[in-house]
Short mmCIF file of C-alpha atoms in Angstrom, two decimals:
data_model
loop_
_atom_site.label_atom_id
_atom_site.label_comp_id
_atom_site.label_asym_id
_atom_site.label_seq_id
_atom_site.Cartn_x
_atom_site.Cartn_y
_atom_site.Cartn_z
CA UNK F 1 -4.48 2.19 3.85
CA UNK F 2 -4.04 -1.49 3.11
CA UNK F 3 -1.64 -2.05 6.03
CA UNK F 4 -4.22 -0.70 8.49
CA UNK F 5 -6.78 -3.22 7.26
CA UNK F 6 -4.19 -5.98 7.58
CA UNK F 7 -3.56 -5.08 11.21
CA UNK F 8 -7.28 -5.09 11.89
CA UNK F 9 -7.65 -8.52 10.27
CA UNK F 10 -4.64 -9.81 12.21
CA UNK F 11 -6.11 -8.62 15.51
CA UNK F 12 -9.42 -10.33 14.71
CA UNK F 13 -7.60 -13.55 13.78
CA UNK F 14 -5.73 -13.47 17.10
CA UNK F 15 -9.03 -13.22 18.99
CA UNK F 16 -10.50 -16.14 17.06
CA UNK F 17 -7.38 -18.19 17.78
CA UNK F 18 -7.50 -17.31 21.48
CA UNK F 19 -11.15 -18.26 22.04
CA UNK F 20 -10.82 -21.39 19.89
CA UNK F 21 -8.03 -22.74 22.07
CA UNK F 22 -9.39 -21.49 25.40
CA UNK F 23 -10.85 -24.37 27.44
CA UNK F 24 -13.37 -22.09 29.18
CA UNK F 25 -15.26 -21.43 25.93
CA UNK F 26 -17.33 -23.87 23.89
CA UNK F 27 -16.80 -23.67 20.14
CA UNK F 28 -20.03 -23.17 18.18
CA UNK F 29 -20.70 -22.83 14.46
CA UNK F 30 -21.24 -19.07 14.67
CA UNK F 31 -19.13 -18.14 17.68
CA UNK F 32 -18.21 -19.11 21.26
CA UNK F 33 -20.23 -19.79 24.39
CA UNK F 34 -19.30 -19.48 28.05
CA UNK F 35 -22.15 -20.26 30.44
CA UNK F 36 -24.99 -17.89 29.61
CA UNK F 37 -22.75 -15.66 27.49
CA UNK F 38 -22.42 -16.03 23.72
CA UNK F 39 -20.04 -14.18 21.40
CA UNK F 40 -20.73 -14.44 17.69
CA UNK F 41 -18.02 -13.95 15.09
CA UNK F 42 -19.96 -10.94 13.84
CA UNK F 43 -20.04 -9.27 17.27
CA UNK F 44 -16.32 -9.95 17.73
CA UNK F 45 -15.55 -8.23 14.45
CA UNK F 46 -17.75 -5.28 15.42
CA UNK F 47 -15.84 -4.97 18.70
CA UNK F 48 -12.51 -4.96 16.86
CA UNK F 49 -13.81 -2.39 14.38
CA UNK F 50 -15.02 -0.10 17.17
CA UNK F 51 -11.74 -0.52 19.06
CA UNK F 52 -9.76 0.50 15.98
CA UNK F 53 -11.98 3.55 15.50
CA UNK F 54 -11.56 4.48 19.17
CA UNK F 55 -7.77 4.31 18.93
CA UNK F 56 -7.81 6.73 16.02
CA UNK F 57 -10.52 9.08 17.27
CA UNK F 58 -9.31 9.28 20.86
CA UNK F 59 -5.91 10.57 19.78
CA UNK F 60 -3.90 8.04 21.80
CA UNK F 61 -2.34 6.63 18.61
CA UNK F 62 -1.15 10.09 17.59
CA UNK F 63 0.19 10.74 21.07
CA UNK F 64 2.31 7.59 20.91
CA UNK F 65 3.52 8.57 17.45
CA UNK F 66 4.60 12.04 18.55
CA UNK F 67 6.49 10.59 21.51
CA UNK F 68 8.84 8.73 19.16
CA UNK F 69 8.80 10.27 15.68
CA UNK F 70 12.08 8.65 14.66
CA UNK F 71 10.54 5.22 15.21
CA UNK F 72 7.21 5.73 13.47
CA UNK F 73 7.84 8.36 10.77
CA UNK F 74 10.26 7.74 7.90
CA UNK F 75 12.14 10.88 6.86
CA UNK F 76 13.36 11.23 3.28
CA UNK F 77 15.56 14.17 2.13
CA UNK F 78 14.11 13.88 -1.37
CA UNK F 79 10.66 15.07 -0.26
CA UNK F 80 11.50 18.81 -0.10
CA UNK F 81 13.24 18.58 -3.46
CA UNK F 82 10.29 16.92 -5.16
CA UNK F 83 7.72 19.30 -3.69
CA UNK F 84 9.85 22.30 -4.66
CA UNK F 85 9.99 21.11 -8.25
CA UNK F 86 6.26 20.41 -8.28
CA UNK F 87 5.47 23.88 -6.96
CA UNK F 88 7.56 25.44 -9.73
CA UNK F 89 5.33 23.98 -12.45
CA UNK F 90 1.95 23.70 -10.72
CA UNK F 91 -0.02 24.14 -7.54
CA UNK F 92 0.45 21.81 -4.58
CA UNK F 93 -2.04 21.35 -1.77
CA UNK F 94 -2.18 19.29 1.41
CA UNK F 95 -5.46 17.77 2.64
CA UNK F 96 -5.43 15.72 5.84
CA UNK F 97 -7.92 14.45 8.39
CA UNK F 98 -5.49 15.28 11.21
CA UNK F 99 -5.73 18.45 13.25
CA UNK F 100 -3.22 21.25 12.82
CA UNK F 101 -1.18 20.47 15.96
CA UNK F 102 -0.47 16.90 14.86
CA UNK F 103 0.05 17.90 11.22
CA UNK F 104 2.50 20.63 12.17
CA UNK F 105 4.52 18.23 14.33
CA UNK F 106 4.73 15.56 11.62
CA UNK F 107 5.50 17.94 8.78
CA UNK F 108 8.06 19.90 10.80
CA UNK F 109 9.89 16.66 11.50
CA UNK F 110 9.77 15.54 7.86
CA UNK F 111 11.22 18.83 6.63
CA UNK F 112 13.80 19.30 9.39
CA UNK F 113 17.29 18.51 8.10
CA UNK F 114 19.25 20.74 10.48
CA UNK F 115 21.33 17.68 11.41
CA UNK F 116 23.24 15.31 9.19
CA UNK F 117 24.42 15.67 5.60
CA UNK F 118 22.08 18.56 4.78
CA UNK F 119 22.79 20.60 7.90
CA UNK F 120 24.35 23.41 5.84
CA UNK F 121 21.30 23.74 3.54
CA UNK F 122 18.97 26.67 4.44
CA UNK F 123 15.77 25.40 6.05
CA UNK F 124 12.35 26.45 4.74
CA UNK F 125 9.11 26.31 6.73
CA UNK F 126 7.15 23.27 5.63
CA UNK F 127 4.09 25.39 4.85
CA UNK F 128 6.02 27.20 2.11
CA UNK F 129 6.02 24.03 0.00
CA UNK F 130 2.23 24.16 -0.42
CA UNK F 131 -0.16 26.61 -2.06
CA UNK F 132 -3.05 25.39 0.08
CA UNK F 133 -3.16 23.49 3.38
CA UNK F 134 -6.40 22.03 4.73
CA UNK F 135 -6.62 20.08 8.01
CA UNK F 136 -9.60 18.40 9.73
CA UNK F 137 -11.00 17.45 6.30
CA UNK F 138 -13.00 14.46 7.57
CA UNK F 139 -12.50 12.44 4.40
CA UNK F 140 -14.46 10.87 2.77
CA UNK F 141 -17.08 13.50 3.78
CA UNK F 142 -14.63 16.03 2.33
CA UNK F 143 -15.42 14.75 -1.17
CA UNK F 144 -19.18 15.17 -0.69
CA UNK F 145 -20.86 18.06 1.12
CA UNK F 146 -17.87 18.68 3.38
CA UNK F 147 -17.90 20.89 6.46
CA UNK F 148 -17.54 24.56 7.33
CA UNK F 149 -14.28 26.11 6.11
CA UNK F 150 -12.44 27.98 8.86
CA UNK F 151 -9.03 29.54 9.19
CA UNK F 152 -6.52 28.13 11.67
CA UNK F 153 -4.47 30.31 13.97
CA UNK F 154 -1.04 28.76 13.38
CA UNK F 155 0.31 30.24 16.63
CA UNK F 156 -2.23 28.53 18.88
CA UNK F 157 -3.72 25.85 16.64
CA UNK F 158 -7.21 27.15 17.43
CA UNK F 159 -9.91 27.76 14.82
CA UNK F 160 -11.05 31.26 14.06
CA UNK F 161 -14.76 32.07 14.42
CA UNK F 162 -16.92 32.13 11.32
CA UNK F 163 -16.81 30.65 7.85
CA UNK F 164 -13.92 31.77 5.68
CA UNK F 165 -15.16 33.23 2.38
CA UNK F 166 -12.13 35.18 1.19
CA UNK F 167 -9.46 34.40 -1.42
CA UNK F 168 -6.57 32.00 -0.96
CA UNK F 169 -3.88 33.40 1.33
CA UNK F 170 -0.20 32.47 1.08
CA UNK F 171 0.95 29.96 3.75
CA UNK F 172 -2.45 30.11 5.46
CA UNK F 173 -3.92 26.98 7.01
CA UNK F 174 -7.60 26.11 6.77
CA UNK F 175 -9.82 23.62 8.57
CA UNK F 176 -12.69 21.62 7.13
CA UNK F 177 -14.14 22.64 3.80
CA UNK F 178 -14.71 20.31 0.87
CA UNK F 179 -13.16 19.24 -2.41
CA UNK F 180 -15.32 21.84 -4.18
CA UNK F 181 -13.82 24.54 -1.98
CA UNK F 182 -10.31 23.34 -2.87
CA UNK F 183 -11.10 23.64 -6.58
CA UNK F 184 -12.51 27.13 -6.08
CA UNK F 185 -9.57 28.39 -4.02
CA UNK F 186 -6.99 26.99 -6.46
CA UNK F 187 -8.97 27.94 -9.55
CA UNK F 188 -8.91 24.45 -11.07
CA UNK F 189 -11.38 21.79 -12.18
CA UNK F 190 -11.54 18.18 -11.09
CA UNK F 191 -9.75 16.77 -14.11
CA UNK F 192 -6.85 19.20 -13.54
CA UNK F 193 -6.01 17.67 -10.17
CA UNK F 194 -3.79 14.68 -9.54
CA UNK F 195 -4.64 13.61 -5.99
CA UNK F 196 -2.23 11.41 -4.05
CA UNK F 197 -3.43 9.30 -1.14
CA UNK F 198 -2.79 6.00 0.61
CA UNK F 199 -6.39 4.96 1.39
CA UNK F 200 -8.21 3.16 -1.41
CA UNK F 201 -11.66 4.15 -0.12
CA UNK F 202 -11.26 7.45 1.72
CA UNK F 203 -8.81 8.96 -0.79
CA UNK F 204 -8.96 7.27 -4.16
CA UNK F 205 -12.42 5.81 -4.61
CA UNK F 206 -14.31 8.82 -3.30
CA UNK F 207 -12.21 11.47 -5.04
CA UNK F 208 -12.62 9.61 -8.31
CA UNK F 209 -16.34 8.91 -8.05
CA UNK F 210 -17.44 12.18 -6.48
CA UNK F 211 -15.15 14.67 -8.19
CA UNK F 212 -13.50 12.92 -11.14
CA UNK F 213 -10.02 13.81 -9.87
CA UNK F 214 -6.99 12.06 -11.29
CA UNK F 215 -5.77 9.67 -8.61
CA UNK F 216 -2.42 8.31 -7.44
CA UNK F 217 -2.49 5.54 -4.83
CA UNK F 218 0.50 5.02 -2.56
CA UNK F 219 0.89 1.29 -1.79
CA UNK F 220 3.96 0.69 0.43
CA UNK F 221 3.26 -3.07 0.40
CA UNK F 222 4.46 -3.20 -3.21
CA UNK F 223 7.99 -3.67 -1.87
CA UNK F 224 7.05 -7.01 -0.32
CA UNK F 225 5.04 -8.04 -3.37
CA UNK F 226 8.06 -7.40 -5.58
CA UNK F 227 10.35 -9.34 -3.27
CA UNK F 228 8.14 -12.42 -3.45
CA UNK F 229 7.73 -12.07 -7.20
CA UNK F 230 11.51 -11.96 -7.61
CA UNK F 231 12.46 -14.69 -5.15
CA UNK F 232 9.66 -17.11 -6.05
CA UNK F 233 9.41 -16.50 -9.77
CA UNK F 234 9.81 -20.24 -10.43
CA UNK F 235 6.42 -20.85 -8.76
CA UNK F 236 4.71 -18.34 -11.03
CA UNK F 237 6.37 -19.94 -14.04
CA UNK F 238 5.32 -23.42 -12.92
CA UNK F 239 1.72 -22.29 -12.52
CA UNK F 240 1.83 -20.81 -16.01
CA UNK F 241 3.27 -24.07 -17.40
CA UNK F 242 0.51 -26.06 -15.72
CA UNK F 243 -2.11 -23.82 -17.30
CA UNK F 244 -0.53 -24.32 -20.72
CA UNK F 245 -0.34 -28.10 -20.22
CA UNK F 246 -3.99 -28.12 -19.17
CA UNK F 247 -4.93 -26.21 -22.33
CA UNK F 248 -3.02 -28.66 -24.53
CA UNK F 249 -5.07 -31.58 -23.18
CA UNK F 250 -8.23 -29.98 -24.56
CA UNK F 251 -6.66 -28.54 -27.70
CA UNK F 252 -8.21 -31.06 -30.12
CA UNK F 253 -11.51 -31.56 -28.27
CA UNK F 254 -14.80 -29.79 -28.88
CA UNK F 255 -18.44 -30.00 -27.79
CA UNK F 256 -18.89 -33.24 -29.73
CA UNK F 257 -16.02 -35.07 -28.04
CA UNK F 258 -16.84 -37.88 -25.64
CA UNK F 259 -13.28 -38.11 -24.31
CA UNK F 260 -12.72 -36.71 -20.80
CA UNK F 261 -9.04 -36.19 -20.01
CA UNK F 262 -7.95 -37.06 -16.48
CA UNK F 263 -6.86 -33.72 -15.01
CA UNK F 264 -7.06 -34.68 -11.33
CA UNK F 265 -3.28 -34.74 -10.87
CA UNK F 266 -2.89 -31.39 -12.64
CA UNK F 267 -5.61 -29.83 -10.44
CA UNK F 268 -3.88 -31.10 -7.30
CA UNK F 269 -0.56 -29.70 -8.49
CA UNK F 270 -2.13 -26.33 -9.32
CA UNK F 271 -3.68 -26.21 -5.83
CA UNK F 272 -0.35 -27.13 -4.23
CA UNK F 273 1.61 -24.49 -6.17
CA UNK F 274 -1.06 -21.86 -5.56
CA UNK F 275 -1.03 -22.56 -1.81
CA UNK F 276 2.77 -22.42 -1.74
CA UNK F 277 2.66 -19.07 -3.55
CA UNK F 278 0.15 -17.70 -1.04
CA UNK F 279 2.27 -18.81 1.90
CA UNK F 280 5.27 -16.91 0.50
CA UNK F 281 3.48 -13.65 1.31
CA UNK F 282 3.11 -14.50 4.99
CA UNK F 283 0.05 -15.29 7.06
CA UNK F 284 -1.95 -12.39 5.60
CA UNK F 285 -1.30 -13.47 2.02
CA UNK F 286 -0.81 -11.24 -0.98
CA UNK F 287 -2.41 -7.81 -1.11
CA UNK F 288 -3.17 -8.21 -4.80
CA UNK F 289 -4.09 -11.81 -5.36
CA UNK F 290 -5.88 -14.69 -3.65
CA UNK F 291 -4.93 -17.89 -5.40
CA UNK F 292 -5.16 -17.08 -9.09
CA UNK F 293 -7.71 -14.30 -8.64
CA UNK F 294 -7.45 -10.62 -7.85
CA UNK F 295 -8.35 -9.43 -4.36
CA UNK F 296 -11.04 -6.80 -3.79
CA UNK F 297 -8.26 -4.30 -3.12
CA UNK F 298 -6.62 -5.06 -6.47
CA UNK F 299 -9.96 -4.82 -8.24
CA UNK F 300 -10.70 -1.40 -6.74
CA UNK F 301 -7.17 -0.25 -7.48
CA UNK F 302 -7.53 -1.19 -11.15
CA UNK F 303 -10.89 0.55 -11.30
CA UNK F 304 -10.25 3.80 -9.47
CA UNK F 305 -6.50 4.52 -9.35
CA UNK F 306 -5.07 6.25 -12.42
CA UNK F 307 -1.55 5.64 -11.10
CA UNK F 308 -0.07 3.73 -8.18
CA UNK F 309 3.38 3.11 -6.77
CA UNK F 310 5.15 2.26 -3.52
CA UNK F 311 5.98 5.93 -2.98
CA UNK F 312 5.16 9.28 -4.53
CA UNK F 313 8.92 9.90 -4.61
CA UNK F 314 8.86 8.02 -7.93
CA UNK F 315 7.80 11.28 -9.55
CA UNK F 316 11.25 12.66 -8.82
CA UNK F 317 12.63 10.48 -11.61
CA UNK F 318 10.17 11.58 -14.29
CA UNK F 319 10.05 14.92 -16.13
CA UNK F 320 6.84 16.81 -15.38
CA UNK F 321 6.05 16.79 -19.08
CA UNK F 322 6.11 12.98 -19.12
CA UNK F 323 3.23 11.37 -20.99
CA UNK F 324 1.98 8.22 -19.26
CA UNK F 325 0.51 6.10 -22.02
CA UNK F 326 0.69 2.65 -23.55
CA UNK F 327 -0.07 0.90 -26.84
CA UNK F 328 -3.32 -1.10 -26.90
CA UNK F 329 -3.07 -4.81 -26.12
CA UNK F 330 -6.08 -7.04 -26.66
CA UNK F 331 -6.64 -9.52 -23.82
CA UNK F 332 -9.36 -12.02 -23.01
CA UNK F 333 -11.69 -10.29 -20.59
CA UNK F 334 -15.39 -9.59 -20.15
CA UNK F 335 -14.37 -5.94 -19.99
CA UNK F 336 -13.62 -3.83 -23.10
CA UNK F 337 -10.15 -3.55 -24.57
CA UNK F 338 -7.46 -3.33 -21.88
CA UNK F 339 -4.29 -1.30 -22.18
CA UNK F 340 -1.24 -2.49 -20.27
CA UNK F 341 2.37 -1.44 -19.95
CA UNK F 342 5.06 -1.05 -17.29
CA UNK F 343 7.57 1.63 -16.33
CA UNK F 344 10.72 1.24 -14.27
CA UNK F 345 13.29 3.81 -13.26
CA UNK F 346 16.76 3.43 -11.79
CA UNK F 347 17.39 4.95 -8.39
CA UNK F 348 20.58 6.33 -6.85
CA UNK F 349 20.63 3.45 -4.37
CA UNK F 350 20.38 0.93 -7.19
CA UNK F 351 16.79 -0.01 -6.40
CA UNK F 352 13.92 -0.12 -8.84
CA UNK F 353 10.87 2.15 -8.84
CA UNK F 354 7.60 1.87 -10.67
CA UNK F 355 4.60 4.00 -11.40
CA UNK F 356 1.69 1.99 -12.70
CA UNK F 357 -0.74 3.92 -14.81
CA UNK F 358 -4.42 3.09 -15.13
CA UNK F 359 -6.70 5.12 -17.34
CA UNK F 360 -8.73 5.35 -20.54
CA UNK F 361 -6.89 8.12 -22.36
CA UNK F 362 -3.18 8.88 -22.74
CA UNK F 363 -2.83 11.95 -20.57
CA UNK F 364 0.09 14.23 -19.63
CA UNK F 365 -0.59 13.74 -15.91
CA UNK F 366 2.16 16.08 -14.75
CA UNK F 367 2.22 18.64 -17.56
CA UNK F 368 0.95 22.21 -17.46
CA UNK F 369 1.19 25.06 -14.99
CA UNK F 370 -2.45 24.61 -13.94
CA UNK F 371 -1.88 21.09 -12.62
CA UNK F 372 -2.47 20.59 -8.89
CA UNK F 373 -0.91 17.75 -6.92
CA UNK F 374 -2.58 16.69 -3.67
CA UNK F 375 -0.70 14.76 -0.98
CA UNK F 376 -1.50 13.18 2.36
CA UNK F 377 -0.11 14.55 5.61
CA UNK F 378 2.20 11.57 6.14
CA UNK F 379 2.96 10.16 2.69
CA UNK F 380 4.84 6.92 2.36
CA UNK F 381 8.55 7.61 1.98
CA UNK F 382 9.81 4.06 1.91
CA UNK F 383 11.77 2.14 -0.68
CA UNK F 384 10.52 2.20 -4.25
CA UNK F 385 9.50 -1.08 -5.77
CA UNK F 386 7.63 -2.73 -8.61
CA UNK F 387 4.59 -4.95 -8.05
CA UNK F 388 4.26 -8.47 -9.40
CA UNK F 389 2.01 -8.96 -12.37
CA UNK F 390 -1.56 -9.97 -11.62
CA UNK F 391 -2.57 -13.53 -12.44
CA UNK F 392 -3.84 -14.07 -16.00
CA UNK F 393 -2.77 -10.60 -17.15
CA UNK F 394 -0.33 -9.76 -19.90
CA UNK F 395 3.11 -9.44 -18.38
CA UNK F 396 6.20 -7.43 -19.18
CA UNK F 397 9.61 -8.78 -18.27
CA UNK F 398 11.69 -6.34 -16.25
CA UNK F 399 15.20 -6.61 -14.88
CA UNK F 400 17.06 -4.70 -12.21
CA UNK F 401 18.67 -1.62 -13.67
CA UNK F 402 22.31 -0.79 -13.24
CA UNK F 403 22.87 1.73 -10.47
CA UNK F 404 25.19 3.68 -12.71
CA UNK F 405 22.36 4.68 -15.03
CA UNK F 406 21.15 8.19 -14.35
CA UNK F 407 17.42 8.15 -15.02
CA UNK F 408 16.14 5.35 -17.21
CA UNK F 409 12.45 4.82 -17.91
CA UNK F 410 10.76 1.90 -19.64
CA UNK F 411 7.22 2.33 -21.06
CA UNK F 412 4.63 2.65 -18.22
CA UNK F 413 1.82 0.08 -18.06
CA UNK F 414 -1.72 1.20 -18.35
CA UNK F 415 -5.05 -0.56 -17.91
CA UNK F 416 -8.34 0.85 -19.10
CA UNK F 417 -11.28 1.53 -16.87
CA UNK F 418 -13.94 4.19 -16.59
CA UNK F 419 -13.31 7.73 -17.74
CA UNK F 420 -11.63 9.64 -14.85
CA UNK F 421 -14.14 12.43 -15.23
CA UNK F 422 -17.15 10.20 -15.51
CA UNK F 423 -19.57 10.26 -12.60
CA UNK F 424 -21.05 7.01 -11.32
CA UNK F 425 -24.75 6.73 -12.20
CA UNK F 426 -27.22 6.76 -9.37
CA UNK F 427 -30.48 4.91 -9.04
CA UNK F 428 -33.82 6.50 -8.21
CA UNK F 429 -33.07 6.34 -4.50
CA UNK F 430 -29.99 8.47 -4.96
CA UNK F 431 -27.64 5.69 -3.87
CA UNK F 432 -24.46 5.06 -5.81
CA UNK F 433 -24.03 1.77 -7.61
CA UNK F 434 -22.31 -0.96 -5.64
CA UNK F 435 -18.54 -0.86 -5.88
CA UNK F 436 -17.64 -3.45 -3.30
CA UNK F 437 -16.84 -0.87 -0.62
CA UNK F 438 -17.82 -3.23 2.20
#
């Protein structure tokens, strides 16, 4: 999840700031020195990385979460409705790295509406919303060889002895396994699955490269990106105007021209506007852009995510027969022809939601009874939002929809990348080609 990486980077930045301003330590080019002790920036990052892993693996983070679910887990009454509708037209499965005890606590809270406006609505067990439930998946290993598939005793949370080899059982909970096992139990192939996750590497990249699953990335940070795009749109427009003015200076020049226009003032203004834009996103900057370039996260998202949005709740406002596609638009890029479009839907609260679609072929992502929809144990249930356009990409103007409109959809935007079912070639050593995972 992008927010987890941001917290890790913030913690590392705090350490660097502390040791830089601490009089007991001497600042060096590659780290800090105190007497005979030396701490390099590399070793500091490794310590932060190990500390983050320890917090997750030790279970203390989950313990704190369970102590105050109302504070850390966002409950949305639309979740049961959406999952019920999905289950009517397809198969829905849950795959999570968490153990059954934690998963049961989180999911029971998310589906408990015994208090409030929906108190009179009959309550269903959360397991009844899924055709298959798998815990302890150990993603991304889950998308490779996986682990032993065992059944979970839902009364005690303990694992039953032996490898489970039988058919899929209704409301049963399994532990371990692999993505191949999921396909076998559900009777589907990789291209039939639309997998939803919030981790670009552990969920989206691996499921796409290893299995060729359709992928949907949940990016809660889109809400902030949209806010900046809306409030600071004049900066984006100024940067675009500067680019156009710069192009006009060279419009009548070619390789035989000796004239060299003075662009120093324009370059300084571009740098100033770009820096001001970056500062609008806060100290961590934009998730999608760094200056006028895409971030690594944005690059991987464009390459591996077939769809992405701030919340999977966006699907509630689309018919399951909806065809996510776009007309071809030729753009200047070293890549082949790119396809782009944008979709917005009106929400009951008057907000705006967006599902961005990325893929080679127009595909009915949610059509057909054989479709399977995968979800994470704690999906993002926050406000729906649209992301700002990436720098130097074709843009589509969109305005806030009237809250009185029922369900209104504009054409979704789509960008081409590799075939969802295409496997990444391997070299003679068996290693996958570099995808910038570091």
